PDB file of C-alpha atoms in Angstrom:
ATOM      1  CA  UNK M1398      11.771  10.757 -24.735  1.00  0.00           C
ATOM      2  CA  UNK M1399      13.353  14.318 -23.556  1.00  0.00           C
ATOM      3  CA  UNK M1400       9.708  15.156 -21.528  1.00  0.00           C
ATOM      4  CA  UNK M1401      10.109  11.477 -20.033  1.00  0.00           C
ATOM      5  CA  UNK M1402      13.367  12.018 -18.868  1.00  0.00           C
ATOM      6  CA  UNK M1403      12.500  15.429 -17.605  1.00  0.00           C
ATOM      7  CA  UNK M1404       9.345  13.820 -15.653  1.00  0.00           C
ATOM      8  CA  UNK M1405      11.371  11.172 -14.486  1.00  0.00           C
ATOM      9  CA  UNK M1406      13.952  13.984 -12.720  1.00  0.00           C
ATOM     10  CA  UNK M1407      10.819  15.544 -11.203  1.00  0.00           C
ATOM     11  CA  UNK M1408       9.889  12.450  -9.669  1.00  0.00           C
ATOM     12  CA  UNK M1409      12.624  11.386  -8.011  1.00  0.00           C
ATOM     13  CA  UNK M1410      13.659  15.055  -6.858  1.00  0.00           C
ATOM     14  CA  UNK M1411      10.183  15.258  -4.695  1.00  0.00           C
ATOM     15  CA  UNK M1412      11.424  12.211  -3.754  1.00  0.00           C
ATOM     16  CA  UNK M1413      14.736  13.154  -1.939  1.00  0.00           C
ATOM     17  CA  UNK M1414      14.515  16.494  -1.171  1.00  0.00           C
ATOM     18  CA  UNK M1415      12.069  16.464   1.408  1.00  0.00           C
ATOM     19  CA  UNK M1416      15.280  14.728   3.659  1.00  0.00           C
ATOM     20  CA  UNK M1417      16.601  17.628   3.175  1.00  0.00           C
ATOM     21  CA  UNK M1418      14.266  20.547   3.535  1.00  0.00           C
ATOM     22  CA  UNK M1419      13.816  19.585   7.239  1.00  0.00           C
ATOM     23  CA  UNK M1420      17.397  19.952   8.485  1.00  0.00           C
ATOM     24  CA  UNK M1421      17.005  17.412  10.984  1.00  0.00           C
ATOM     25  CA  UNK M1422      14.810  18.645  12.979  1.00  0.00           C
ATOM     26  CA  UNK M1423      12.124  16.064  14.140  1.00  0.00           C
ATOM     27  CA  UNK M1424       8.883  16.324  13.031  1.00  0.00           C
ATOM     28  CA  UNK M1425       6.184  16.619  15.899  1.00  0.00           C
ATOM     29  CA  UNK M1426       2.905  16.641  14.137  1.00  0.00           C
ATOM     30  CA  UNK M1427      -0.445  19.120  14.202  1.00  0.00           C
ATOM     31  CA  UNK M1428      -1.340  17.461  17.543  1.00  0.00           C
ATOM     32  CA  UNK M1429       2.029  18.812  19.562  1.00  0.00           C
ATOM     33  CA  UNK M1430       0.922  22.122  17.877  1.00  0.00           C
ATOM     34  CA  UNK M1431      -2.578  22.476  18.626  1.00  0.00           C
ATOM     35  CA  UNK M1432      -1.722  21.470  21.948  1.00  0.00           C
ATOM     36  CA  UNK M1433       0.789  24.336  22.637  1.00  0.00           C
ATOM     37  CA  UNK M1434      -1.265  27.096  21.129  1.00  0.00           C
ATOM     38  CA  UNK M1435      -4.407  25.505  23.526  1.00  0.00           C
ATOM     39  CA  UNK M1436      -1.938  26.652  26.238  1.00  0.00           C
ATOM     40  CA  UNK M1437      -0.891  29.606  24.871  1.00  0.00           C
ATOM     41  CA  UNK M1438      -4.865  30.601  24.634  1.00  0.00           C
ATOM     42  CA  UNK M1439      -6.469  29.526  27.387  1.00  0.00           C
ATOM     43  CA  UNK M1440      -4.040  28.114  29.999  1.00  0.00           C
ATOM     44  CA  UNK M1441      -6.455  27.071  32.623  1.00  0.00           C
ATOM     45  CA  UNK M1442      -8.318  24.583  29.754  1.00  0.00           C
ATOM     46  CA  UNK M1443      -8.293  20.810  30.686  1.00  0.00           C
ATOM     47  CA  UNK M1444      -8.960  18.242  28.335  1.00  0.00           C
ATOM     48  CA  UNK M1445     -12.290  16.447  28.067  1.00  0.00           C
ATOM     49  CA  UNK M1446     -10.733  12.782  28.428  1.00  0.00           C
ATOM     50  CA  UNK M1447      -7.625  10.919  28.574  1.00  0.00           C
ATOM     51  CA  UNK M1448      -6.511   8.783  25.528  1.00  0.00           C
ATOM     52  CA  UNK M1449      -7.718   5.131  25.783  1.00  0.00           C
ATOM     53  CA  UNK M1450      -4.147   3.782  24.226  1.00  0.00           C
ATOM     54  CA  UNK M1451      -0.684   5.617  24.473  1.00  0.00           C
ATOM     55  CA  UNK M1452       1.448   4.450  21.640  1.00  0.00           C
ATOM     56  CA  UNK M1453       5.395   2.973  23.120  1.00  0.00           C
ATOM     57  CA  UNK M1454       6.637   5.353  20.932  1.00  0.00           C
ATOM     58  CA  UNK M1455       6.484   7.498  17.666  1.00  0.00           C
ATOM     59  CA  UNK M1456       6.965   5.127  15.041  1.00  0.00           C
ATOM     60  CA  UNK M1457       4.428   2.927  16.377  1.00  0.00           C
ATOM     61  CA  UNK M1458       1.594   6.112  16.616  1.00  0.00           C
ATOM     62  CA  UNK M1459       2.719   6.714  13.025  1.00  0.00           C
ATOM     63  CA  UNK M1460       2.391   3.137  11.987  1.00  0.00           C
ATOM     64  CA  UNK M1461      -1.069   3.144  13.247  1.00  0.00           C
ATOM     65  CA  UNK M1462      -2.191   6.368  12.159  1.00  0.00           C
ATOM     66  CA  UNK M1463      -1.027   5.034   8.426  1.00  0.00           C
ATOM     67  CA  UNK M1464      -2.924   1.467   9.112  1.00  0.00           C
ATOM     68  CA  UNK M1465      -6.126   3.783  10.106  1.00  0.00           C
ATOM     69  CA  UNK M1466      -5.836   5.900   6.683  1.00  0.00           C
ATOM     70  CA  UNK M1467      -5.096   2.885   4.420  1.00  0.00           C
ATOM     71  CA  UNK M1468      -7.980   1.313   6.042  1.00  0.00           C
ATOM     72  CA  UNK M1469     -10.736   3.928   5.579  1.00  0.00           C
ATOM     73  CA  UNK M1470      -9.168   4.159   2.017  1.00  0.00           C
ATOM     74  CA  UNK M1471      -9.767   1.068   1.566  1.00  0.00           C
ATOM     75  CA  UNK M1472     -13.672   1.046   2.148  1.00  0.00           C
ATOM     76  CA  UNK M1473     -14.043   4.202   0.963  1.00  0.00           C
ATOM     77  CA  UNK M1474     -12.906   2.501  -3.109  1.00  0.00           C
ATOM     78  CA  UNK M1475     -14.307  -0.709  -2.502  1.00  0.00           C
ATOM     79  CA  UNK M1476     -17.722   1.451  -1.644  1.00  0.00           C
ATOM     80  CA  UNK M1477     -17.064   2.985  -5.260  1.00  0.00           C
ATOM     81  CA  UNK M1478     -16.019  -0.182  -7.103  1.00  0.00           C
ATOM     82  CA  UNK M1479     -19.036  -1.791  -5.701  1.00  0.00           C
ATOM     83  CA  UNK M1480     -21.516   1.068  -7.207  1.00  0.00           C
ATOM     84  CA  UNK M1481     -19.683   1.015 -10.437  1.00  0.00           C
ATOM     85  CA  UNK M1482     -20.105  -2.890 -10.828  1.00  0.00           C
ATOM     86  CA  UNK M1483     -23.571  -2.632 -10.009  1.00  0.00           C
ATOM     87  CA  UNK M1484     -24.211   0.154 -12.148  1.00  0.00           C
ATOM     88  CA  UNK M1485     -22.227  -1.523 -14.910  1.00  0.00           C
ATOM     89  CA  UNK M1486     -25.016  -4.083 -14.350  1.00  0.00           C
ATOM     90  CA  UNK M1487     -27.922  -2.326 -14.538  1.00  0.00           C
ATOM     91  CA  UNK M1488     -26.683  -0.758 -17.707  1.00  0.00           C
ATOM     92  CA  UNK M1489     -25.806  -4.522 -19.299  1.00  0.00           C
ATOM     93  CA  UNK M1490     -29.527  -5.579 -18.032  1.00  0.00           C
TER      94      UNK M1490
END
């Protein structure tokens, strides 16, 4: 019950304290990083192509990037749910 209890703390302390470890700064992702140290490198480089679609705003290129990850999650465990069923087969047959 104690180690439960203790668990249960854990949990919800990675929870909220990650709203306050940033201070309220905002967070700009790896892109707005790799894209400053490009400059800092080589500031005569010019990208290969323009992005096909610029998100309205933040949220929205968040909300996508999520929808793209739960997506390819998605396949990827259906993929290994399918092999297991069909191995689960073989091994009945």
């Amino acid at each position: 019950m104690k180690k439960t209890f203790i668990l249960l703390a854990m949990v919800i302390a990675l929870v909220i304290l990650p709203f306050f470890i940033n201070h309220g700064g905002e967070y700009g992702g790896a892109d707005g990083e790799a894209e400053s140290q490009i400059q800092i490198v080589a500031p005569h480089y010019q990208p290969w192509f323009q992005p096909l679609y610029e998100p309205a705003s933040g949220e929205i290129e968040s909300l996508l990037f999520t929808l793209q990850g739960s997506l390819g999650a998605a396949v990827i465990f259906y993929i290994l749910g399918y092999m297991k069923g069909r191995q689960r087969d073989n091994d009945r047959a």
